[in-house]
């Protein structure tokens, strides 16, 4: 069952006409972050929960954080259609706004012109949609019906709108579906659907400046005018059975009726709430000097459009009795006649229900230091547990008697009457438990010093208190301990409540439950149901568990826990110990440090918090637009930040719950103030579910957003495959080039080898021919062994002599070539030495003073001689001779050491000939130092450890 709004509504009929109520500040919220600097006229909400506000300077959309402005000037009225779209009426005509949670689309349906026509509007003021879906628009002299793109005009007598720029005709439907319209002049019309015409219905009285018409969806019409509020009762055949003035509240700006209550705003006197049945009203003094021009009601909130500000009033199911406001309320006990004893310490009241509301009757008032911690009524006597002892106050004789005096340091805490007529009194200190029999005999349980309260259920008296002590007491006064196996240390028990089969224990560690059937067990292990410090508990007839804790009051119903605090009407979130009471009417009462509160109805339903909406999405410090429930893709290792907001107030009290799922697996879950962030998510698809929860409401339905985490372009498989392909191609290219160079080198070496071994091949061929001849001869003389043997020996000797002669010939040729090579080298050496001497002489001649031209010419000739030494072509002849002598020298060096240059090969050849540094320098035309350095570098390239090893290697090669 939905509970009514705030303030109000005080079903307890405490509302008398003209009664003023100061609403708590935390129940009324002004939207101060809205930057609307011109006259506000109207407001509504779309199907996604966004607030739309019409003003003179434009139309505004508010999602709880950001404000979007649409350039529609002089907005007059708006409605949310049954199809979920917004219709906005302005001086420019009629607009339709189709909305989504993230965007909106504007359509200009009917333009407005000064001239009256069948396709345009003329000075439209009000808009209404009936149950059939027709859109009705009020002009100054006509009513327009619009449906499916077609409009029809119904001319009405000219209206004198005066200064009321928003009003000309107002509309309402009664409980039978009949459309009524009221003109500003006070004329009432009924729409005849059969004849498609407006029929005037004469009112018994004349109303001036009738600005508002509303219906309770029954047979009553409420009319607001300059002179007051009137209620018209409808009779048969759509007649007016009667009309009465229910309030003299005049200059009405707006009337909104919902679920038996009417919110009414006056231009002069502010905002009121009326009970439609009793006509009782409550004034909200907060809005006394504000012009409230439009009222938009929801189940749990009321939105108010002031001329300069927007307000929202939250639902508040709890009502605080003014008599107890800002007073500490120690206890409230129910009497068997269903009245109550309200104990305020020094004052006690009897509280009774009556048709006029709750009646408070003063019973006792202390004129000294007497302070009652608890009180009850028994047989026309008021029994009180005080700091001085047990007092009994006779309600008829007005006599006060001290029945049981306590020690000076004692402090009586609770007093309780069981069904057998016994009175039990417990101490707050470590003092004995007191039992007073019906005959007023007093029995003290000296051993029960830890018992802090007594409670009875199903004729069993339970004694409970510190360190988990719990006893069951019989009618004879015998008690037996119930061993509870709490985890050590055992918690103090503050309160108890019962269901048909279980006992609920409120302790400093939370709420524990014990089955009644388990009490016969030697040891009972309580089950922890709710954790935390719980000092009071009560269970209503529907099985709903109410419990008090340091943060306020909570309700546990069907596994859903909802917490209430001052935002829901509680005078204080501090609830006194054992301060909850469920009366015989299943109504909850709450004793707090600042007053006595009660629910405005016996039970309340749990309503849902408005769904949250994503207002900000940030990735790597960059704002991303939110246009859909699919947030798109985020790169791997991106930082993702999301801000959510629900249109619930106060915003700082709203909690948000986020659940991140991947493939139906929970990745992360947290509760925050509306901001969630993620970092380092794995690659894949994700679903983010967000819920909102405000105090006094349950979690909203989840809103799901999806997104994907992907690799960056250089991390994708195709890019890696491309890079791998390129690398493989480069490797193949490098290998191909290397192989080609290697083949070319091998071809050169093979050619060189072929050239150097050609002569050997020829010799080999000659030998093969000789061997073939020998074989032929051996076959011919095979039968002549002796002759063959002698012939073979002779042939062998002859062959050996031939080979020795051939070897001697080759040795002589080699010696000859060596002599030629040495002679050629010495010739080059002598020629270069001679040229050097000529060069030095020319240098000396060129340095002769006074003969500049001769000196210049001589120096040029000297330089040419030096260059000729370096570039002498006879070196090629030297190389030819050298290769004839040492045919494979260059090939072996190049094959073993590919990094050697042609200049390096020259140096190596000179080392092979065992020429000195000076001779080698002369042949090469460089200094001896240059030759030494060059040989050292060649030694390093060849990896030789010493110069001796280097020389030895080249000489033996």
mmCIF file of C-alpha atoms in Angstrom, residues 50-377:
data_model
loop_
_atom_site.group_PDB
_atom_site.id
_atom_site.type_symbol
_atom_site.label_atom_id
_atom_site.label_comp_id
_atom_site.label_asym_id
_atom_site.label_seq_id
_atom_site.Cartn_x
_atom_site.Cartn_y
_atom_site.Cartn_z
ATOM 1 C CA UNK A 50 13.649 13.727 -16.666
ATOM 2 C CA UNK A 51 12.074 16.966 -15.478
ATOM 3 C CA UNK A 52 10.743 19.461 -18.074
ATOM 4 C CA UNK A 53 10.184 23.084 -17.090
ATOM 5 C CA UNK A 54 8.390 25.725 -19.115
ATOM 6 C CA UNK A 55 9.283 29.399 -18.697
ATOM 7 C CA UNK A 56 8.992 32.660 -20.570
ATOM 8 C CA UNK A 57 12.503 32.402 -21.946
ATOM 9 C CA UNK A 58 12.418 28.760 -23.027
ATOM 10 C CA UNK A 59 11.782 25.110 -22.298
ATOM 11 C CA UNK A 60 14.254 23.283 -20.068
ATOM 12 C CA UNK A 61 15.121 19.604 -19.644
ATOM 13 C CA UNK A 62 16.746 18.590 -16.342
ATOM 14 C CA UNK A 63 18.185 15.114 -15.671
ATOM 15 C CA UNK A 64 19.222 15.801 -12.088
ATOM 16 C CA UNK A 65 22.594 17.277 -13.046
ATOM 17 C CA UNK A 66 22.630 18.930 -16.457
ATOM 18 C CA UNK A 67 20.148 21.396 -17.944
ATOM 19 C CA UNK A 68 19.324 21.523 -21.662
ATOM 20 C CA UNK A 69 17.497 24.552 -23.032
ATOM 21 C CA UNK A 70 15.141 24.464 -26.012
ATOM 22 C CA UNK A 71 14.335 27.785 -27.637
ATOM 23 C CA UNK A 72 10.565 27.800 -27.261
ATOM 24 C CA UNK A 73 9.602 31.170 -25.813
ATOM 25 C CA UNK A 74 6.628 31.910 -23.551
ATOM 26 C CA UNK A 75 5.698 28.360 -22.635
ATOM 27 C CA UNK A 76 2.188 28.302 -21.153
ATOM 28 C CA UNK A 77 1.391 24.676 -20.304
ATOM 29 C CA UNK A 78 2.517 21.088 -20.913
ATOM 30 C CA UNK A 79 1.280 17.525 -20.373
ATOM 31 C CA UNK A 80 2.743 14.039 -20.450
ATOM 32 C CA UNK A 81 0.478 12.022 -22.726
ATOM 33 C CA UNK A 82 -0.623 8.468 -22.132
ATOM 34 C CA UNK A 83 1.663 7.486 -25.002
ATOM 35 C CA UNK A 84 4.636 8.813 -23.030
ATOM 36 C CA UNK A 85 5.296 11.921 -25.131
ATOM 37 C CA UNK A 86 5.296 15.542 -24.031
ATOM 38 C CA UNK A 87 2.938 18.112 -25.508
ATOM 39 C CA UNK A 88 4.111 21.684 -24.951
ATOM 40 C CA UNK A 89 1.931 24.735 -25.516
ATOM 41 C CA UNK A 90 3.475 28.155 -26.088
ATOM 42 C CA UNK A 91 2.747 31.423 -27.831
ATOM 43 C CA UNK A 92 4.321 29.850 -30.935
ATOM 44 C CA UNK A 93 1.839 26.972 -30.994
ATOM 45 C CA UNK A 94 1.693 23.281 -30.085
ATOM 46 C CA UNK A 95 4.829 21.116 -29.943
ATOM 47 C CA UNK A 96 5.312 17.395 -29.475
ATOM 48 C CA UNK A 97 8.496 16.159 -27.838
ATOM 49 C CA UNK A 98 9.357 12.491 -28.211
ATOM 50 C CA UNK A 99 11.821 11.521 -25.519
ATOM 51 C CA UNK A 100 14.347 8.804 -24.824
ATOM 52 C CA UNK A 101 16.581 8.435 -21.752
ATOM 53 C CA UNK A 102 19.393 10.118 -23.698
ATOM 54 C CA UNK A 103 17.802 12.400 -26.274
ATOM 55 C CA UNK A 104 14.656 14.101 -27.471
ATOM 56 C CA UNK A 105 13.034 15.052 -30.775
ATOM 57 C CA UNK A 106 10.959 18.215 -31.266
ATOM 58 C CA UNK A 107 8.004 18.460 -33.684
ATOM 59 C CA UNK A 108 6.032 21.639 -34.284
ATOM 60 C CA UNK A 109 2.484 20.325 -34.710
ATOM 61 C CA UNK A 110 0.340 23.480 -34.916
ATOM 62 C CA UNK A 111 1.669 27.028 -35.398
ATOM 63 C CA UNK A 112 0.110 30.037 -33.672
ATOM 64 C CA UNK A 113 -1.091 33.181 -35.466
ATOM 65 C CA UNK A 114 -3.035 36.260 -34.503
ATOM 66 C CA UNK A 115 -5.646 35.520 -37.156
ATOM 67 C CA UNK A 116 -8.101 32.716 -36.376
ATOM 68 C CA UNK A 117 -8.014 29.818 -38.851
ATOM 69 C CA UNK A 118 -8.725 26.073 -39.015
ATOM 70 C CA UNK A 119 -5.030 25.191 -39.129
ATOM 71 C CA UNK A 120 -3.497 27.545 -36.558
ATOM 72 C CA UNK A 121 -3.876 28.460 -32.898
ATOM 73 C CA UNK A 122 -4.561 31.917 -31.517
ATOM 74 C CA UNK A 123 -3.163 32.832 -28.077
ATOM 75 C CA UNK A 124 -3.349 29.298 -26.575
ATOM 76 C CA UNK A 125 -3.250 29.052 -22.778
ATOM 77 C CA UNK A 126 -4.021 25.556 -21.438
ATOM 78 C CA UNK A 127 -3.727 21.950 -22.627
ATOM 79 C CA UNK A 128 -5.347 18.698 -21.463
ATOM 80 C CA UNK A 129 -5.616 15.080 -22.647
ATOM 81 C CA UNK A 130 -8.787 13.123 -21.970
ATOM 82 C CA UNK A 131 -9.150 9.401 -21.392
ATOM 83 C CA UNK A 132 -9.798 8.825 -25.114
ATOM 84 C CA UNK A 133 -6.507 10.437 -26.115
ATOM 85 C CA UNK A 134 -7.949 13.720 -27.439
ATOM 86 C CA UNK A 135 -5.804 16.805 -26.861
ATOM 87 C CA UNK A 136 -7.816 19.847 -25.749
ATOM 88 C CA UNK A 137 -6.407 23.371 -25.974
ATOM 89 C CA UNK A 138 -7.949 26.444 -24.409
ATOM 90 C CA UNK A 139 -7.793 29.778 -26.243
ATOM 91 C CA UNK A 140 -9.376 33.101 -25.300
ATOM 92 C CA UNK A 141 -12.561 32.589 -27.314
ATOM 93 C CA UNK A 142 -12.436 28.921 -28.327
ATOM 94 C CA UNK A 143 -11.534 25.359 -27.410
ATOM 95 C CA UNK A 144 -9.459 23.255 -29.820
ATOM 96 C CA UNK A 145 -9.608 19.476 -30.131
ATOM 97 C CA UNK A 146 -6.551 17.839 -31.696
ATOM 98 C CA UNK A 147 -6.217 14.166 -32.576
ATOM 99 C CA UNK A 148 -4.045 12.352 -35.123
ATOM 100 C CA UNK A 149 -3.002 15.534 -36.905
ATOM 101 C CA UNK A 150 -6.542 16.912 -37.202
ATOM 102 C CA UNK A 151 -7.860 19.878 -35.240
ATOM 103 C CA UNK A 152 -11.384 21.137 -34.686
ATOM 104 C CA UNK A 153 -12.336 24.505 -33.196
ATOM 105 C CA UNK A 154 -15.260 25.014 -30.810
ATOM 106 C CA UNK A 155 -16.039 28.749 -30.489
ATOM 107 C CA UNK A 156 -16.998 29.875 -26.969
ATOM 108 C CA UNK A 157 -18.177 33.246 -25.733
ATOM 109 C CA UNK A 158 -15.385 35.784 -25.391
ATOM 110 C CA UNK A 159 -13.389 35.485 -22.192
ATOM 111 C CA UNK A 160 -11.931 38.303 -20.129
ATOM 112 C CA UNK A 161 -8.607 36.763 -19.084
ATOM 113 C CA UNK A 162 -7.425 39.865 -17.222
ATOM 114 C CA UNK A 163 -3.913 39.451 -15.825
ATOM 115 C CA UNK A 164 -4.076 35.670 -15.774
ATOM 116 C CA UNK A 165 -1.961 34.991 -18.821
ATOM 117 C CA UNK A 166 -2.016 31.234 -18.192
ATOM 118 C CA UNK A 167 -5.765 30.732 -17.875
ATOM 119 C CA UNK A 168 -8.675 30.871 -20.242
ATOM 120 C CA UNK A 169 -10.297 27.435 -20.090
ATOM 121 C CA UNK A 170 -9.350 24.661 -17.676
ATOM 122 C CA UNK A 171 -10.379 21.018 -18.060
ATOM 123 C CA UNK A 172 -11.247 18.004 -15.889
ATOM 124 C CA UNK A 173 -12.938 14.599 -16.269
ATOM 125 C CA UNK A 174 -15.278 13.078 -13.710
ATOM 126 C CA UNK A 175 -15.459 9.424 -12.726
ATOM 127 C CA UNK A 176 -17.859 8.687 -15.629
ATOM 128 C CA UNK A 177 -15.457 9.945 -18.318
ATOM 129 C CA UNK A 178 -17.338 13.199 -18.964
ATOM 130 C CA UNK A 179 -15.151 16.140 -19.974
ATOM 131 C CA UNK A 180 -15.835 19.450 -18.204
ATOM 132 C CA UNK A 181 -14.331 22.828 -18.924
ATOM 133 C CA UNK A 182 -14.455 26.018 -16.921
ATOM 134 C CA UNK A 183 -13.974 29.457 -18.406
ATOM 135 C CA UNK A 184 -12.132 32.228 -16.646
ATOM 136 C CA UNK A 185 -15.461 34.138 -16.519
ATOM 137 C CA UNK A 186 -16.922 31.362 -14.355
ATOM 138 C CA UNK A 187 -18.983 29.560 -17.014
ATOM 139 C CA UNK A 188 -19.057 25.756 -16.792
ATOM 140 C CA UNK A 189 -19.391 23.603 -19.932
ATOM 141 C CA UNK A 190 -19.873 19.878 -20.523
ATOM 142 C CA UNK A 191 -18.693 18.187 -23.678
ATOM 143 C CA UNK A 192 -21.460 16.277 -25.473
ATOM 144 C CA UNK A 193 -19.668 13.447 -27.285
ATOM 145 C CA UNK A 194 -22.735 12.413 -29.299
ATOM 146 C CA UNK A 195 -23.293 15.867 -30.791
ATOM 147 C CA UNK A 196 -19.632 16.978 -30.569
ATOM 148 C CA UNK A 197 -20.539 20.215 -28.865
ATOM 149 C CA UNK A 198 -19.953 22.011 -25.573
ATOM 150 C CA UNK A 199 -23.127 22.493 -23.538
ATOM 151 C CA UNK A 200 -23.232 25.159 -20.841
ATOM 152 C CA UNK A 201 -24.230 23.951 -17.373
ATOM 153 C CA UNK A 202 -25.624 26.700 -15.160
ATOM 154 C CA UNK A 203 -24.011 26.957 -11.726
ATOM 155 C CA UNK A 204 -26.188 27.911 -8.735
ATOM 156 C CA UNK A 205 -23.777 30.703 -7.873
ATOM 157 C CA UNK A 206 -21.716 33.102 -9.940
ATOM 158 C CA UNK A 207 -17.951 32.628 -9.783
ATOM 159 C CA UNK A 208 -15.510 35.365 -10.774
ATOM 160 C CA UNK A 209 -12.033 34.755 -12.128
ATOM 161 C CA UNK A 210 -12.386 30.974 -12.024
ATOM 162 C CA UNK A 211 -8.817 29.907 -12.627
ATOM 163 C CA UNK A 212 -8.765 26.155 -11.837
ATOM 164 C CA UNK A 213 -10.954 23.091 -12.339
ATOM 165 C CA UNK A 214 -10.054 19.658 -10.942
ATOM 166 C CA UNK A 215 -11.812 16.362 -10.235
ATOM 167 C CA UNK A 216 -11.482 13.588 -7.678
ATOM 168 C CA UNK A 217 -12.426 11.156 -10.480
ATOM 169 C CA UNK A 218 -15.758 10.651 -8.791
ATOM 170 C CA UNK A 219 -18.810 12.880 -8.818
ATOM 171 C CA UNK A 220 -17.079 15.959 -7.397
ATOM 172 C CA UNK A 221 -15.556 18.950 -9.163
ATOM 173 C CA UNK A 222 -13.265 21.381 -7.364
ATOM 174 C CA UNK A 223 -13.313 24.956 -8.622
ATOM 175 C CA UNK A 224 -10.724 27.552 -7.672
ATOM 176 C CA UNK A 225 -11.613 31.225 -8.028
ATOM 177 C CA UNK A 226 -10.666 34.619 -6.718
ATOM 178 C CA UNK A 227 -13.124 34.264 -3.823
ATOM 179 C CA UNK A 228 -12.309 30.718 -2.667
ATOM 180 C CA UNK A 229 -12.493 27.004 -3.356
ATOM 181 C CA UNK A 230 -15.842 25.455 -4.247
ATOM 182 C CA UNK A 231 -16.947 21.870 -4.581
ATOM 183 C CA UNK A 232 -19.678 21.034 -7.119
ATOM 184 C CA UNK A 233 -21.543 17.733 -6.732
ATOM 185 C CA UNK A 234 -22.718 16.118 -9.967
ATOM 186 C CA UNK A 235 -26.174 14.616 -10.201
ATOM 187 C CA UNK A 236 -28.051 12.587 -12.787
ATOM 188 C CA UNK A 237 -27.981 13.583 -16.451
ATOM 189 C CA UNK A 238 -24.788 15.571 -15.842
ATOM 190 C CA UNK A 239 -26.542 18.171 -13.748
ATOM 191 C CA UNK A 240 -25.136 20.129 -10.844
ATOM 192 C CA UNK A 241 -26.747 18.688 -7.738
ATOM 193 C CA UNK A 242 -25.203 21.266 -5.446
ATOM 194 C CA UNK A 243 -22.238 23.504 -4.829
ATOM 195 C CA UNK A 244 -20.576 24.586 -1.590
ATOM 196 C CA UNK A 245 -17.647 26.701 -0.611
ATOM 197 C CA UNK A 246 -15.096 24.602 1.258
ATOM 198 C CA UNK A 247 -12.466 27.302 1.776
ATOM 199 C CA UNK A 248 -12.174 31.052 1.512
ATOM 200 C CA UNK A 249 -8.642 30.636 0.203
ATOM 201 C CA UNK A 250 -8.739 32.926 -2.835
ATOM 202 C CA UNK A 251 -6.759 33.779 -5.957
ATOM 203 C CA UNK A 252 -6.136 30.143 -6.722
ATOM 204 C CA UNK A 253 -3.219 29.409 -9.049
ATOM 205 C CA UNK A 254 -3.363 25.614 -9.231
ATOM 206 C CA UNK A 255 -5.272 22.592 -7.879
ATOM 207 C CA UNK A 256 -4.075 18.978 -8.111
ATOM 208 C CA UNK A 257 -6.137 16.107 -6.618
ATOM 209 C CA UNK A 258 -4.698 12.610 -6.120
ATOM 210 C CA UNK A 259 -5.642 9.716 -3.813
ATOM 211 C CA UNK A 260 -7.989 11.726 -1.646
ATOM 212 C CA UNK A 261 -5.786 14.773 -1.151
ATOM 213 C CA UNK A 262 -5.705 18.079 -2.971
ATOM 214 C CA UNK A 263 -2.695 20.349 -3.258
ATOM 215 C CA UNK A 264 -3.814 23.937 -3.712
ATOM 216 C CA UNK A 265 -1.668 27.003 -4.334
ATOM 217 C CA UNK A 266 -2.780 30.595 -3.906
ATOM 218 C CA UNK A 267 -1.120 33.647 -5.397
ATOM 219 C CA UNK A 268 -1.398 35.442 -2.053
ATOM 220 C CA UNK A 269 -1.354 32.787 0.679
ATOM 221 C CA UNK A 270 1.003 30.066 -0.485
ATOM 222 C CA UNK A 271 0.558 26.286 -0.597
ATOM 223 C CA UNK A 272 -2.041 24.156 1.188
ATOM 224 C CA UNK A 273 -3.042 20.529 1.310
ATOM 225 C CA UNK A 274 -6.682 19.559 1.701
ATOM 226 C CA UNK A 275 -8.349 16.337 2.708
ATOM 227 C CA UNK A 276 -10.974 15.805 -0.019
ATOM 228 C CA UNK A 277 -13.302 13.994 2.386
ATOM 229 C CA UNK A 278 -13.035 16.154 5.517
ATOM 230 C CA UNK A 279 -11.911 19.407 3.835
ATOM 231 C CA UNK A 280 -9.306 19.788 6.562
ATOM 232 C CA UNK A 281 -6.217 21.630 5.367
ATOM 233 C CA UNK A 282 -2.580 22.066 6.236
ATOM 234 C CA UNK A 283 -0.595 25.102 5.251
ATOM 235 C CA UNK A 284 3.051 24.782 4.288
ATOM 236 C CA UNK A 285 4.459 28.012 5.624
ATOM 237 C CA UNK A 286 7.672 27.460 3.633
ATOM 238 C CA UNK A 287 5.794 28.575 0.499
ATOM 239 C CA UNK A 288 3.822 31.418 2.044
ATOM 240 C CA UNK A 289 5.437 34.157 -0.036
ATOM 241 C CA UNK A 290 6.036 32.138 -3.200
ATOM 242 C CA UNK A 291 3.874 31.965 -6.323
ATOM 243 C CA UNK A 292 3.282 28.258 -6.991
ATOM 244 C CA UNK A 293 1.891 28.216 -10.540
ATOM 245 C CA UNK A 294 1.882 24.498 -11.292
ATOM 246 C CA UNK A 295 1.770 21.249 -9.285
ATOM 247 C CA UNK A 296 2.870 17.849 -10.592
ATOM 248 C CA UNK A 297 2.073 14.875 -8.337
ATOM 249 C CA UNK A 298 3.763 11.494 -8.289
ATOM 250 C CA UNK A 299 3.089 8.603 -5.946
ATOM 251 C CA UNK A 300 5.838 9.572 -3.538
ATOM 252 C CA UNK A 301 6.786 13.112 -4.518
ATOM 253 C CA UNK A 302 5.160 16.434 -5.316
ATOM 254 C CA UNK A 303 6.851 18.835 -7.737
ATOM 255 C CA UNK A 304 6.082 22.532 -7.473
ATOM 256 C CA UNK A 305 6.753 25.174 -10.098
ATOM 257 C CA UNK A 306 7.243 28.525 -8.422
ATOM 258 C CA UNK A 307 7.572 31.622 -10.533
ATOM 259 C CA UNK A 308 11.302 31.672 -9.770
ATOM 260 C CA UNK A 309 12.193 28.198 -8.436
ATOM 261 C CA UNK A 310 11.378 24.507 -8.633
ATOM 262 C CA UNK A 311 10.678 22.538 -5.440
ATOM 263 C CA UNK A 312 10.151 18.869 -4.660
ATOM 264 C CA UNK A 313 8.478 17.527 -1.514
ATOM 265 C CA UNK A 314 9.498 13.995 -0.581
ATOM 266 C CA UNK A 315 7.107 11.460 0.821
ATOM 267 C CA UNK A 316 7.199 11.139 4.588
ATOM 268 C CA UNK A 317 5.209 8.288 6.129
ATOM 269 C CA UNK A 318 5.909 9.319 9.714
ATOM 270 C CA UNK A 319 4.068 12.001 11.642
ATOM 271 C CA UNK A 320 5.362 13.643 14.833
ATOM 272 C CA UNK A 321 2.813 14.822 17.377
ATOM 273 C CA UNK A 322 3.292 18.527 18.090
ATOM 274 C CA UNK A 323 2.766 17.944 21.821
ATOM 275 C CA UNK A 324 5.984 15.882 21.915
ATOM 276 C CA UNK A 325 8.026 17.836 19.394
ATOM 277 C CA UNK A 326 11.674 18.283 20.545
ATOM 278 C CA UNK A 327 10.997 16.301 23.735
ATOM 279 C CA UNK A 328 12.654 13.092 24.878
ATOM 280 C CA UNK A 329 10.064 10.298 24.913
ATOM 281 C CA UNK A 330 11.223 7.485 27.250
ATOM 282 C CA UNK A 331 8.327 5.046 26.741
ATOM 283 C CA UNK A 332 4.880 4.421 25.269
ATOM 284 C CA UNK A 333 2.793 1.489 26.581
ATOM 285 C CA UNK A 334 -0.560 0.234 25.361
ATOM 286 C CA UNK A 335 -3.389 -0.179 27.844
ATOM 287 C CA UNK A 336 -5.828 -3.085 27.572
ATOM 288 C CA UNK A 337 -8.601 -0.727 26.445
ATOM 289 C CA UNK A 338 -6.395 0.130 23.391
ATOM 290 C CA UNK A 339 -5.457 3.515 24.780
ATOM 291 C CA UNK A 340 -1.821 4.417 25.486
ATOM 292 C CA UNK A 341 0.291 5.715 28.333
ATOM 293 C CA UNK A 342 2.703 8.303 26.991
ATOM 294 C CA UNK A 343 5.590 8.922 29.375
ATOM 295 C CA UNK A 344 7.594 12.124 28.917
ATOM 296 C CA UNK A 345 9.599 11.773 32.130
ATOM 297 C CA UNK A 346 7.990 14.431 34.276
ATOM 298 C CA UNK A 347 4.624 14.241 32.535
ATOM 299 C CA UNK A 348 2.408 11.325 31.643
ATOM 300 C CA UNK A 349 -0.544 11.352 29.229
ATOM 301 C CA UNK A 350 -3.298 8.969 28.287
ATOM 302 C CA UNK A 351 -3.658 8.892 24.476
ATOM 303 C CA UNK A 352 -6.958 7.807 22.905
ATOM 304 C CA UNK A 353 -8.305 7.619 19.392
ATOM 305 C CA UNK A 354 -11.404 9.609 18.523
ATOM 306 C CA UNK A 355 -13.209 10.733 15.362
ATOM 307 C CA UNK A 356 -11.457 14.072 15.796
ATOM 308 C CA UNK A 357 -8.028 12.438 15.940
ATOM 309 C CA UNK A 358 -5.715 11.473 18.777
ATOM 310 C CA UNK A 359 -6.759 12.912 22.142
ATOM 311 C CA UNK A 360 -4.110 13.642 24.778
ATOM 312 C CA UNK A 361 -5.285 13.570 28.428
ATOM 313 C CA UNK A 362 -2.850 14.723 31.097
ATOM 314 C CA UNK A 363 -2.515 12.121 33.877
ATOM 315 C CA UNK A 364 0.399 13.236 36.021
ATOM 316 C CA UNK A 365 2.942 16.017 36.229
ATOM 317 C CA UNK A 366 5.848 15.961 38.652
ATOM 318 C CA UNK A 367 6.536 19.070 40.691
ATOM 319 C CA UNK A 368 9.925 17.827 41.959
ATOM 320 C CA UNK A 369 12.914 15.887 40.734
ATOM 321 C CA UNK A 370 10.858 12.790 40.086
ATOM 322 C CA UNK A 371 11.580 11.386 36.619
ATOM 323 C CA UNK A 372 9.740 8.382 35.287
ATOM 324 C CA UNK A 373 11.753 6.045 33.080
ATOM 325 C CA UNK A 374 8.679 3.929 32.368
ATOM 326 C CA UNK A 375 4.975 3.995 33.206
ATOM 327 C CA UNK A 376 1.807 1.903 32.835
ATOM 328 C CA UNK A 377 -1.834 2.025 33.870
#
